[in-house]
Amino acid sequence: MTGIMDSVNQRTQLVGQNRLELLTFRLMGQQRYGINVFKVKEVLQCPKLTSMPNLHRLVKGVAHIRGHTVSVIDLSLAVGGRATTDIDKCFVVIAEFNRTIQAFLVSSVERIINMRWEAILPPPEGAGKSNYLTAVTNIDNELVEILDVEKILAEIAPVDETMDSSIGEEIAKAEVEKPIVRRILIADDSTVARKQVERAITGIGFEVISVKDGKEAYNKLIEMSEEGSIYDQISLVISDIEMPEMDGYTLTAEIRRNADLKNLYVILHSSLSGVFNQAMVERVGANSFIAKFNPDELGNAVKAALTK
């Protein structure tokens, strides 16, 4: 199993080409799932788990991995399925995102598949609001569900979404010197992540326009630009990177290529981490990058955009 992740560090060239690689796996059943390889640090045979008092019901136990104590989340149970059994035959997917390291217990791990984001589609309308999907795709004539791990983590360890009120006060002071359009476009495929940003931004007196992916964001911007100057309608764009149909890097590049949109301020706001992010921010022309989710860091990035 160690071989499956050997080349992860050489895969960063895919970013910015509207491509991704999915690590596919299964839980307690035949349904196939996927997670972006960029979130994955390692895949291991499940190590010995230690039970501790007051663990969340979705946490199977803790494991000592590479010198760190990591909570191991039963992914099957987290998405509403049966608790995982035969743990000694299972695997853990070690993932790093949202500034933390998590381990997800899965029944089996399959392979890495190179795909275009256009082939990654939003969940079907009938999936309902309680599902744990950000997207779906078809691989080998089989439906693959891409899980909203941010939603799962928010249920286990909710984050404080309150932004420091002084940030809003400083923006209001700057507004005396220069008019500010108090409307921001937010693009994120995770319902939980999108709501987190919405609540933080509206908390400092801004209106938000929310969309679920880069393609929807770009179409909305085009529609607005046809009605008048985009700069009179929104002050900036806050976009996730991983999104179905069009990722955040590609969205930014398309904005820069469009004469009516090219001067929009773009903040990329992602659970992905790593040194390649800053290089890609510069390559596609985004103004800044911040990792999810710290409301004060987000607020300060918005303030920097509006008071520059």
PDB file of C-alpha atoms in Angstrom:
ATOM      1  CA  MET A   1       0.000   0.000   0.000  1.00  0.00           C
ATOM      2  CA  THR A   2       2.919   2.380   0.529  1.00  0.00           C
ATOM      3  CA  GLY A   3       3.463   2.430  -3.242  1.00  0.00           C
ATOM      4  CA  ILE A   4       0.094   3.973  -3.988  1.00  0.00           C
ATOM      5  CA  MET A   5       1.211   7.325  -2.531  1.00  0.00           C
ATOM      6  CA  ASP A   6       4.851   7.289  -3.662  1.00  0.00           C
ATOM      7  CA  SER A   7       4.373   9.928  -6.358  1.00  0.00           C
ATOM      8  CA  VAL A   8       1.954  12.275  -4.581  1.00  0.00           C
ATOM      9  CA  ASN A   9       4.593  14.969  -4.185  1.00  0.00           C
ATOM     10  CA  GLN A  10       5.200  15.015  -7.958  1.00  0.00           C
ATOM     11  CA  ARG A  11       1.559  15.559  -8.853  1.00  0.00           C
ATOM     12  CA  THR A  12       1.314  19.284  -8.244  1.00  0.00           C
ATOM     13  CA  GLN A  13       1.663  20.034 -11.953  1.00  0.00           C
ATOM     14  CA  LEU A  14      -2.003  19.041 -12.337  1.00  0.00           C
ATOM     15  CA  VAL A  15      -3.154  22.008 -10.282  1.00  0.00           C
ATOM     16  CA  GLY A  16      -4.248  24.957 -12.406  1.00  0.00           C
ATOM     17  CA  GLN A  17      -5.051  22.749 -15.405  1.00  0.00           C
ATOM     18  CA  ASN A  18      -8.589  22.094 -14.123  1.00  0.00           C
ATOM     19  CA  ARG A  19      -7.474  18.554 -13.312  1.00  0.00           C
ATOM     20  CA  LEU A  20      -7.344  16.506 -10.151  1.00  0.00           C
ATOM     21  CA  GLU A  21      -6.466  13.023  -9.020  1.00  0.00           C
ATOM     22  CA  LEU A  22      -8.874  11.032  -6.892  1.00  0.00           C
ATOM     23  CA  LEU A  23      -7.903   8.341  -4.433  1.00  0.00           C
ATOM     24  CA  THR A  24     -10.816   5.907  -4.548  1.00  0.00           C
ATOM     25  CA  PHE A  25     -11.912   3.703  -1.667  1.00  0.00           C
ATOM     26  CA  ARG A  26     -14.882   1.819  -0.233  1.00  0.00           C
ATOM     27  CA  LEU A  27     -16.564   1.794   3.156  1.00  0.00           C
ATOM     28  CA  MET A  28     -18.982  -0.786   4.603  1.00  0.00           C
ATOM     29  CA  GLY A  29     -20.702  -1.585   1.318  1.00  0.00           C
ATOM     30  CA  GLN A  30     -20.260  -1.553  -2.441  1.00  0.00           C
ATOM     31  CA  GLN A  31     -20.485   2.223  -2.919  1.00  0.00           C
ATOM     32  CA  ARG A  32     -17.259   3.747  -4.212  1.00  0.00           C
ATOM     33  CA  TYR A  33     -15.929   7.041  -2.801  1.00  0.00           C
ATOM     34  CA  GLY A  34     -13.142   9.456  -3.639  1.00  0.00           C
ATOM     35  CA  ILE A  35     -10.918  12.107  -2.055  1.00  0.00           C
ATOM     36  CA  ASN A  36      -8.533  14.529  -3.759  1.00  0.00           C
ATOM     37  CA  VAL A  37      -4.965  13.212  -3.603  1.00  0.00           C
ATOM     38  CA  PHE A  38      -3.713  16.669  -2.617  1.00  0.00           C
ATOM     39  CA  LYS A  39      -5.445  16.254   0.730  1.00  0.00           C
ATOM     40  CA  VAL A  40      -3.803  12.889   1.362  1.00  0.00           C
ATOM     41  CA  LYS A  41      -0.488  12.557   3.183  1.00  0.00           C
ATOM     42  CA  GLU A  42      -0.384   8.800   3.507  1.00  0.00           C
ATOM     43  CA  VAL A  43      -2.379   5.563   3.328  1.00  0.00           C
ATOM     44  CA  LEU A  44      -1.669   2.901   5.948  1.00  0.00           C
ATOM     45  CA  GLN A  45      -2.932  -0.434   7.136  1.00  0.00           C
ATOM     46  CA  CYS A  46      -4.996   0.486  10.190  1.00  0.00           C
ATOM     47  CA  PRO A  47      -2.644   0.688  13.192  1.00  0.00           C
ATOM     48  CA  LYS A  48      -3.579  -0.269  16.721  1.00  0.00           C
ATOM     49  CA  LEU A  49      -6.304   2.067  17.998  1.00  0.00           C
ATOM     50  CA  THR A  50      -6.544   3.252  21.577  1.00  0.00           C
ATOM     51  CA  SER A  51      -9.918   4.093  23.068  1.00  0.00           C
ATOM     52  CA  MET A  52     -10.110   7.209  25.229  1.00  0.00           C
ATOM     53  CA  PRO A  53     -12.878   8.648  27.420  1.00  0.00           C
ATOM     54  CA  ASN A  54     -15.257  11.224  25.947  1.00  0.00           C
ATOM     55  CA  LEU A  55     -14.347  10.583  22.341  1.00  0.00           C
ATOM     56  CA  HIS A  56     -16.893  11.742  19.780  1.00  0.00           C
ATOM     57  CA  ARG A  57     -19.114   8.860  18.643  1.00  0.00           C
ATOM     58  CA  LEU A  58     -17.633   9.058  15.125  1.00  0.00           C
ATOM     59  CA  VAL A  59     -14.072   8.665  16.377  1.00  0.00           C
ATOM     60  CA  LYS A  60     -13.085   4.993  16.492  1.00  0.00           C
ATOM     61  CA  GLY A  61     -10.022   5.694  18.607  1.00  0.00           C
ATOM     62  CA  VAL A  62      -6.648   7.406  18.459  1.00  0.00           C
ATOM     63  CA  ALA A  63      -3.475   6.143  16.821  1.00  0.00           C
ATOM     64  CA  HIS A  64       0.195   7.062  17.109  1.00  0.00           C
ATOM     65  CA  ILE A  65       1.398   7.788  13.585  1.00  0.00           C
ATOM     66  CA  ARG A  66       4.812   9.257  12.717  1.00  0.00           C
ATOM     67  CA  GLY A  67       5.194  10.692  16.186  1.00  0.00           C
ATOM     68  CA  HIS A  68       1.720  12.265  16.272  1.00  0.00           C
ATOM     69  CA  THR A  69      -1.437  11.245  18.089  1.00  0.00           C
ATOM     70  CA  VAL A  70      -4.221  11.303  15.511  1.00  0.00           C
ATOM     71  CA  SER A  71      -7.979  10.788  15.891  1.00  0.00           C
ATOM     72  CA  VAL A  72      -9.265   8.057  13.590  1.00  0.00           C
ATOM     73  CA  ILE A  73     -12.732   8.866  12.231  1.00  0.00           C
ATOM     74  CA  ASP A  74     -15.004   6.001  11.210  1.00  0.00           C
ATOM     75  CA  LEU A  75     -15.945   7.347   7.788  1.00  0.00           C
ATOM     76  CA  SER A  76     -18.726   4.807   7.236  1.00  0.00           C
ATOM     77  CA  LEU A  77     -20.424   5.784  10.476  1.00  0.00           C
ATOM     78  CA  ALA A  78     -19.850   9.487   9.741  1.00  0.00           C
ATOM     79  CA  VAL A  79     -21.856   9.344   6.501  1.00  0.00           C
ATOM     80  CA  GLY A  80     -24.748   7.487   8.113  1.00  0.00           C
ATOM     81  CA  GLY A  81     -23.695   3.919   7.371  1.00  0.00           C
ATOM     82  CA  ARG A  82     -22.806   0.950   9.551  1.00  0.00           C
ATOM     83  CA  ALA A  83     -19.880   1.098  11.941  1.00  0.00           C
ATOM     84  CA  THR A  84     -16.723  -0.305  10.378  1.00  0.00           C
ATOM     85  CA  THR A  85     -15.844  -3.876  11.386  1.00  0.00           C
ATOM     86  CA  ASP A  86     -12.766  -6.090  10.900  1.00  0.00           C
ATOM     87  CA  ILE A  87     -10.605  -3.068  11.655  1.00  0.00           C
ATOM     88  CA  ASP A  88      -7.363  -5.048  11.460  1.00  0.00           C
ATOM     89  CA  LYS A  89      -8.099  -5.564   7.740  1.00  0.00           C
ATOM     90  CA  CYS A  90      -8.970  -1.902   7.128  1.00  0.00           C
ATOM     91  CA  PHE A  91      -6.922   1.133   6.148  1.00  0.00           C
ATOM     92  CA  VAL A  92      -6.565   4.696   7.348  1.00  0.00           C
ATOM     93  CA  VAL A  93      -6.281   7.623   4.953  1.00  0.00           C
ATOM     94  CA  ILE A  94      -4.156  10.310   6.618  1.00  0.00           C
ATOM     95  CA  ALA A  95      -5.327  13.692   5.344  1.00  0.00           C
ATOM     96  CA  GLU A  96      -4.167  17.235   5.980  1.00  0.00           C
ATOM     97  CA  PHE A  97      -6.591  20.088   5.455  1.00  0.00           C
ATOM     98  CA  ASN A  98      -8.310  22.876   7.358  1.00  0.00           C
ATOM     99  CA  ARG A  99      -5.029  23.325   9.251  1.00  0.00           C
ATOM    100  CA  THR A 100      -5.240  19.908  10.908  1.00  0.00           C
ATOM    101  CA  ILE A 101      -4.326  16.270  10.318  1.00  0.00           C
ATOM    102  CA  GLN A 102      -7.068  13.645  10.393  1.00  0.00           C
ATOM    103  CA  ALA A 103      -7.205   9.905   9.835  1.00  0.00           C
ATOM    104  CA  PHE A 104     -10.221   8.377   8.100  1.00  0.00           C
ATOM    105  CA  LEU A 105     -10.943   4.691   8.612  1.00  0.00           C
ATOM    106  CA  VAL A 106     -11.987   3.000   5.348  1.00  0.00           C
ATOM    107  CA  SER A 107     -12.658  -0.631   4.493  1.00  0.00           C
ATOM    108  CA  SER A 108     -10.474  -0.784   1.383  1.00  0.00           C
ATOM    109  CA  VAL A 109      -8.373   1.505  -0.807  1.00  0.00           C
ATOM    110  CA  GLU A 110      -8.309   1.071  -4.575  1.00  0.00           C
ATOM    111  CA  ARG A 111      -6.301   3.367  -6.851  1.00  0.00           C
ATOM    112  CA  ILE A 112      -5.518   6.917  -7.936  1.00  0.00           C
ATOM    113  CA  ILE A 113      -7.368   8.187 -10.999  1.00  0.00           C
ATOM    114  CA  ASN A 114      -6.432  11.272 -13.024  1.00  0.00           C
ATOM    115  CA  MET A 115      -9.524  13.280 -14.031  1.00  0.00           C
ATOM    116  CA  ARG A 116     -10.660  16.646 -15.338  1.00  0.00           C
ATOM    117  CA  TRP A 117     -12.779  18.804 -13.048  1.00  0.00           C
ATOM    118  CA  GLU A 118     -15.399  19.019 -15.829  1.00  0.00           C
ATOM    119  CA  ALA A 119     -16.099  15.337 -15.153  1.00  0.00           C
ATOM    120  CA  ILE A 120     -16.748  16.065 -11.479  1.00  0.00           C
ATOM    121  CA  LEU A 121     -20.405  17.042 -11.165  1.00  0.00           C
ATOM    122  CA  PRO A 122     -22.512  18.538  -8.361  1.00  0.00           C
ATOM    123  CA  PRO A 123     -24.598  16.030  -6.362  1.00  0.00           C
ATOM    124  CA  PRO A 124     -27.973  15.224  -7.947  1.00  0.00           C
ATOM    125  CA  GLU A 125     -30.863  17.443  -6.843  1.00  0.00           C
ATOM    126  CA  GLY A 126     -32.580  14.496  -5.185  1.00  0.00           C
ATOM    127  CA  ALA A 127     -29.656  13.903  -2.816  1.00  0.00           C
ATOM    128  CA  GLY A 128     -31.198  16.247  -0.246  1.00  0.00           C
ATOM    129  CA  LYS A 129     -29.554  18.729   2.121  1.00  0.00           C
ATOM    130  CA  SER A 130     -28.500  16.119   4.681  1.00  0.00           C
ATOM    131  CA  ASN A 131     -26.128  14.249   2.358  1.00  0.00           C
ATOM    132  CA  TYR A 132     -22.350  14.269   2.796  1.00  0.00           C
ATOM    133  CA  LEU A 133     -21.432  14.828  -0.847  1.00  0.00           C
ATOM    134  CA  THR A 134     -19.712  17.717  -2.552  1.00  0.00           C
ATOM    135  CA  ALA A 135     -19.698  16.031  -5.954  1.00  0.00           C
ATOM    136  CA  VAL A 136     -20.105  12.834  -7.935  1.00  0.00           C
ATOM    137  CA  THR A 137     -18.399  11.369 -10.973  1.00  0.00           C
ATOM    138  CA  ASN A 138     -18.450   8.244 -13.123  1.00  0.00           C
ATOM    139  CA  ILE A 139     -15.472   5.912 -13.246  1.00  0.00           C
ATOM    140  CA  ASP A 140     -15.620   2.612 -15.134  1.00  0.00           C
ATOM    141  CA  ASN A 141     -19.411   3.030 -15.449  1.00  0.00           C
ATOM    142  CA  GLU A 142     -19.700   3.229 -11.673  1.00  0.00           C
ATOM    143  CA  LEU A 143     -20.890   6.200  -9.624  1.00  0.00           C
ATOM    144  CA  VAL A 144     -18.184   7.589  -7.332  1.00  0.00           C
ATOM    145  CA  GLU A 145     -19.222   9.889  -4.501  1.00  0.00           C
ATOM    146  CA  ILE A 146     -16.821  12.624  -3.359  1.00  0.00           C
ATOM    147  CA  LEU A 147     -17.403  13.269   0.311  1.00  0.00           C
ATOM    148  CA  ASP A 148     -17.805  16.619   2.061  1.00  0.00           C
ATOM    149  CA  VAL A 149     -15.173  15.933   4.704  1.00  0.00           C
ATOM    150  CA  GLU A 150     -15.451  19.547   5.889  1.00  0.00           C
ATOM    151  CA  LYS A 151     -19.032  18.841   6.905  1.00  0.00           C
ATOM    152  CA  ILE A 152     -17.949  15.716   8.757  1.00  0.00           C
ATOM    153  CA  LEU A 153     -15.216  17.581  10.625  1.00  0.00           C
ATOM    154  CA  ALA A 154     -17.588  20.433  11.496  1.00  0.00           C
ATOM    155  CA  GLU A 155     -19.888  17.920  13.189  1.00  0.00           C
ATOM    156  CA  ILE A 156     -17.025  16.467  15.227  1.00  0.00           C
ATOM    157  CA  ALA A 157     -15.269  19.735  16.106  1.00  0.00           C
ATOM    158  CA  PRO A 158     -17.334  22.849  15.268  1.00  0.00           C
ATOM    159  CA  VAL A 159     -15.320  26.012  14.648  1.00  0.00           C
ATOM    160  CA  ASP A 160     -15.982  29.517  15.916  1.00  0.00           C
ATOM    161  CA  GLU A 161     -17.324  31.529  12.977  1.00  0.00           C
ATOM    162  CA  THR A 162     -17.368  34.892  14.772  1.00  0.00           C
ATOM    163  CA  MET A 163     -15.109  37.518  13.268  1.00  0.00           C
ATOM    164  CA  ASP A 164     -13.364  40.109  15.445  1.00  0.00           C
ATOM    165  CA  SER A 165     -15.666  43.148  15.433  1.00  0.00           C
ATOM    166  CA  SER A 166     -12.679  45.497  15.110  1.00  0.00           C
ATOM    167  CA  ILE A 167     -12.185  44.270  11.532  1.00  0.00           C
ATOM    168  CA  GLY A 168     -15.622  45.545  10.551  1.00  0.00           C
ATOM    169  CA  GLU A 169     -14.953  48.803  12.391  1.00  0.00           C
ATOM    170  CA  GLU A 170     -11.679  49.349  10.508  1.00  0.00           C
ATOM    171  CA  ILE A 171     -13.411  48.701   7.169  1.00  0.00           C
ATOM    172  CA  ALA A 172     -16.109  51.226   8.139  1.00  0.00           C
ATOM    173  CA  LYS A 173     -13.421  53.831   8.922  1.00  0.00           C
ATOM    174  CA  ALA A 174     -11.796  53.256   5.535  1.00  0.00           C
ATOM    175  CA  GLU A 175     -15.198  53.643   3.899  1.00  0.00           C
ATOM    176  CA  VAL A 176     -15.261  57.288   4.983  1.00  0.00           C
ATOM    177  CA  GLU A 177     -12.272  57.949   2.716  1.00  0.00           C
ATOM    178  CA  LYS A 178     -13.288  55.705  -0.179  1.00  0.00           C
ATOM    179  CA  PRO A 179     -16.687  54.187  -1.129  1.00  0.00           C
ATOM    180  CA  ILE A 180     -16.862  50.410  -0.642  1.00  0.00           C
ATOM    181  CA  VAL A 181     -19.272  48.074  -2.417  1.00  0.00           C
ATOM    182  CA  ARG A 182     -20.602  45.937   0.433  1.00  0.00           C
ATOM    183  CA  ARG A 183     -21.275  42.823  -1.591  1.00  0.00           C
ATOM    184  CA  ILE A 184     -18.997  39.804  -2.047  1.00  0.00           C
ATOM    185  CA  LEU A 185     -19.278  36.731  -4.284  1.00  0.00           C
ATOM    186  CA  ILE A 186     -18.515  33.443  -2.502  1.00  0.00           C
ATOM    187  CA  ALA A 187     -17.896  30.166  -4.373  1.00  0.00           C
ATOM    188  CA  ASP A 188     -17.570  26.882  -2.465  1.00  0.00           C
ATOM    189  CA  ASP A 189     -18.938  23.397  -3.143  1.00  0.00           C
ATOM    190  CA  SER A 190     -19.073  22.472   0.559  1.00  0.00           C
ATOM    191  CA  THR A 191     -22.353  23.622   2.089  1.00  0.00           C
ATOM    192  CA  VAL A 192     -20.747  23.843   5.522  1.00  0.00           C
ATOM    193  CA  ALA A 193     -17.717  25.819   4.331  1.00  0.00           C
ATOM    194  CA  ARG A 194     -19.901  28.152   2.283  1.00  0.00           C
ATOM    195  CA  LYS A 195     -22.157  28.861   5.260  1.00  0.00           C
ATOM    196  CA  GLN A 196     -19.141  29.476   7.494  1.00  0.00           C
ATOM    197  CA  VAL A 197     -17.854  32.162   5.146  1.00  0.00           C
ATOM    198  CA  GLU A 198     -21.327  33.647   4.659  1.00  0.00           C
ATOM    199  CA  ARG A 199     -21.907  34.018   8.388  1.00  0.00           C
ATOM    200  CA  ALA A 200     -18.485  35.551   8.969  1.00  0.00           C
ATOM    201  CA  ILE A 201     -18.861  38.050   6.118  1.00  0.00           C
ATOM    202  CA  THR A 202     -22.444  39.070   6.865  1.00  0.00           C
ATOM    203  CA  GLY A 203     -21.374  39.515  10.483  1.00  0.00           C
ATOM    204  CA  ILE A 204     -19.326  42.564   9.449  1.00  0.00           C
ATOM    205  CA  GLY A 205     -22.107  44.108   7.412  1.00  0.00           C
ATOM    206  CA  PHE A 206     -21.671  42.674   3.921  1.00  0.00           C
ATOM    207  CA  GLU A 207     -24.180  41.108   1.565  1.00  0.00           C
ATOM    208  CA  VAL A 208     -23.110  37.867  -0.091  1.00  0.00           C
ATOM    209  CA  ILE A 209     -23.860  36.143  -3.366  1.00  0.00           C
ATOM    210  CA  SER A 210     -23.258  32.399  -2.909  1.00  0.00           C
ATOM    211  CA  VAL A 211     -22.609  29.844  -5.630  1.00  0.00           C
ATOM    212  CA  LYS A 212     -21.622  26.180  -5.511  1.00  0.00           C
ATOM    213  CA  ASP A 213     -18.723  25.935  -7.986  1.00  0.00           C
ATOM    214  CA  GLY A 214     -16.375  27.859 -10.255  1.00  0.00           C
ATOM    215  CA  LYS A 215     -18.489  27.476 -13.376  1.00  0.00           C
ATOM    216  CA  GLU A 216     -21.550  28.887 -11.627  1.00  0.00           C
ATOM    217  CA  ALA A 217     -19.408  31.714 -10.226  1.00  0.00           C
ATOM    218  CA  TYR A 218     -18.027  32.623 -13.642  1.00  0.00           C
ATOM    219  CA  ASN A 219     -21.457  32.521 -15.286  1.00  0.00           C
ATOM    220  CA  LYS A 220     -22.830  34.754 -12.525  1.00  0.00           C
ATOM    221  CA  LEU A 221     -20.004  37.252 -13.009  1.00  0.00           C
ATOM    222  CA  ILE A 222     -20.624  37.343 -16.775  1.00  0.00           C
ATOM    223  CA  GLU A 223     -24.341  37.861 -16.202  1.00  0.00           C
ATOM    224  CA  MET A 224     -23.664  40.728 -13.797  1.00  0.00           C
ATOM    225  CA  SER A 225     -21.104  42.366 -16.092  1.00  0.00           C
ATOM    226  CA  GLU A 226     -23.697  42.475 -18.868  1.00  0.00           C
ATOM    227  CA  GLU A 227     -25.926  44.559 -16.596  1.00  0.00           C
ATOM    228  CA  GLY A 228     -23.230  47.146 -15.818  1.00  0.00           C
ATOM    229  CA  SER A 229     -19.735  47.530 -14.415  1.00  0.00           C
ATOM    230  CA  ILE A 230     -18.909  44.553 -12.209  1.00  0.00           C
ATOM    231  CA  TYR A 231     -16.931  46.840  -9.907  1.00  0.00           C
ATOM    232  CA  ASP A 232     -20.108  48.701  -8.983  1.00  0.00           C
ATOM    233  CA  GLN A 233     -21.833  45.436  -8.043  1.00  0.00           C
ATOM    234  CA  ILE A 234     -19.302  43.446  -5.993  1.00  0.00           C
ATOM    235  CA  SER A 235     -16.093  44.323  -4.212  1.00  0.00           C
ATOM    236  CA  LEU A 236     -14.305  40.965  -4.494  1.00  0.00           C
ATOM    237  CA  VAL A 237     -14.524  37.200  -4.977  1.00  0.00           C
ATOM    238  CA  ILE A 238     -13.763  34.584  -2.301  1.00  0.00           C
ATOM    239  CA  SER A 239     -13.357  31.184  -3.937  1.00  0.00           C
ATOM    240  CA  ASP A 240     -12.606  27.652  -2.841  1.00  0.00           C
ATOM    241  CA  ILE A 241     -10.061  25.781  -4.984  1.00  0.00           C
ATOM    242  CA  GLU A 242     -11.521  22.273  -5.216  1.00  0.00           C
ATOM    243  CA  MET A 243     -14.912  22.532  -6.932  1.00  0.00           C
ATOM    244  CA  PRO A 244     -16.859  20.499  -9.507  1.00  0.00           C
ATOM    245  CA  GLU A 245     -16.785  21.489 -13.187  1.00  0.00           C
ATOM    246  CA  MET A 246     -14.353  24.405 -12.710  1.00  0.00           C
ATOM    247  CA  ASP A 247     -11.797  24.721  -9.918  1.00  0.00           C
ATOM    248  CA  GLY A 248     -10.825  27.952  -8.197  1.00  0.00           C
ATOM    249  CA  TYR A 249      -7.523  28.294 -10.032  1.00  0.00           C
ATOM    250  CA  THR A 250      -9.251  28.015 -13.391  1.00  0.00           C
ATOM    251  CA  LEU A 251     -11.971  30.445 -12.271  1.00  0.00           C
ATOM    252  CA  THR A 252      -9.291  32.977 -11.350  1.00  0.00           C
ATOM    253  CA  ALA A 253      -7.496  32.517 -14.672  1.00  0.00           C
ATOM    254  CA  GLU A 254     -10.784  32.999 -16.568  1.00  0.00           C
ATOM    255  CA  ILE A 255     -11.503  36.177 -14.593  1.00  0.00           C
ATOM    256  CA  ARG A 256      -8.079  37.556 -15.526  1.00  0.00           C
ATOM    257  CA  ARG A 257      -8.648  36.739 -19.203  1.00  0.00           C
ATOM    258  CA  ASN A 258     -11.995  38.568 -19.347  1.00  0.00           C
ATOM    259  CA  ALA A 259     -11.713  42.307 -20.070  1.00  0.00           C
ATOM    260  CA  ASP A 260     -14.850  43.087 -18.044  1.00  0.00           C
ATOM    261  CA  LEU A 261     -13.675  41.162 -14.965  1.00  0.00           C
ATOM    262  CA  LYS A 262      -9.880  41.176 -15.026  1.00  0.00           C
ATOM    263  CA  ASN A 263      -9.377  43.697 -12.208  1.00  0.00           C
ATOM    264  CA  LEU A 264     -11.589  41.895  -9.690  1.00  0.00           C
ATOM    265  CA  TYR A 265      -9.841  41.134  -6.405  1.00  0.00           C
ATOM    266  CA  VAL A 266      -9.759  37.356  -5.872  1.00  0.00           C
ATOM    267  CA  ILE A 267      -9.073  35.585  -2.574  1.00  0.00           C
ATOM    268  CA  LEU A 268      -8.544  31.830  -2.827  1.00  0.00           C
ATOM    269  CA  HIS A 269      -9.800  30.186   0.372  1.00  0.00           C
ATOM    270  CA  SER A 270      -9.029  26.499   0.542  1.00  0.00           C
ATOM    271  CA  SER A 271      -8.626  23.486   2.788  1.00  0.00           C
ATOM    272  CA  LEU A 272      -5.624  22.468   0.662  1.00  0.00           C
ATOM    273  CA  SER A 273      -2.209  23.198   2.106  1.00  0.00           C
ATOM    274  CA  GLY A 274       1.347  23.076   0.886  1.00  0.00           C
ATOM    275  CA  VAL A 275       3.950  25.257  -0.740  1.00  0.00           C
ATOM    276  CA  PHE A 276       2.502  24.772  -4.221  1.00  0.00           C
ATOM    277  CA  ASN A 277      -0.485  26.947  -3.325  1.00  0.00           C
ATOM    278  CA  GLN A 278       1.459  30.214  -3.281  1.00  0.00           C
ATOM    279  CA  ALA A 279       3.070  29.410  -6.612  1.00  0.00           C
ATOM    280  CA  MET A 280      -0.332  28.727  -8.139  1.00  0.00           C
ATOM    281  CA  VAL A 281      -1.820  31.884  -6.601  1.00  0.00           C
ATOM    282  CA  GLU A 282       0.812  33.863  -8.478  1.00  0.00           C
ATOM    283  CA  ARG A 283       0.534  31.846 -11.679  1.00  0.00           C
ATOM    284  CA  VAL A 284      -3.216  32.324 -12.130  1.00  0.00           C
ATOM    285  CA  GLY A 285      -3.245  35.897 -10.823  1.00  0.00           C
ATOM    286  CA  ALA A 286      -5.142  35.544  -7.549  1.00  0.00           C
ATOM    287  CA  ASN A 287      -4.514  38.360  -5.088  1.00  0.00           C
ATOM    288  CA  SER A 288      -4.131  36.198  -1.989  1.00  0.00           C
ATOM    289  CA  PHE A 289      -4.523  32.721  -0.549  1.00  0.00           C
ATOM    290  CA  ILE A 290      -5.744  31.770   2.921  1.00  0.00           C
ATOM    291  CA  ALA A 291      -6.252  28.325   4.421  1.00  0.00           C
ATOM    292  CA  LYS A 292      -9.639  27.406   5.877  1.00  0.00           C
ATOM    293  CA  PHE A 293     -11.067  28.322   8.315  1.00  0.00           C
ATOM    294  CA  ASN A 294     -10.036  31.211  10.525  1.00  0.00           C
ATOM    295  CA  PRO A 295     -12.639  34.016  10.478  1.00  0.00           C
ATOM    296  CA  ASP A 296     -10.180  36.700  11.586  1.00  0.00           C
ATOM    297  CA  GLU A 297      -7.651  35.781   8.881  1.00  0.00           C
ATOM    298  CA  LEU A 298     -10.455  35.834   6.338  1.00  0.00           C
ATOM    299  CA  GLY A 299     -11.653  39.191   7.652  1.00  0.00           C
ATOM    300  CA  ASN A 300      -8.165  40.671   7.512  1.00  0.00           C
ATOM    301  CA  ALA A 301      -7.778  39.457   3.916  1.00  0.00           C
ATOM    302  CA  VAL A 302     -11.077  41.172   3.034  1.00  0.00           C
ATOM    303  CA  LYS A 303      -9.951  44.332   4.831  1.00  0.00           C
ATOM    304  CA  ALA A 304      -6.657  44.297   2.912  1.00  0.00           C
ATOM    305  CA  ALA A 305      -8.571  44.002  -0.354  1.00  0.00           C
ATOM    306  CA  LEU A 306     -10.875  46.903   0.444  1.00  0.00           C
ATOM    307  CA  THR A 307      -8.364  49.279   1.993  1.00  0.00           C
ATOM    308  CA  LYS A 308      -5.428  48.766  -0.398  1.00  0.00           C
TER     309      LYS A 308
END
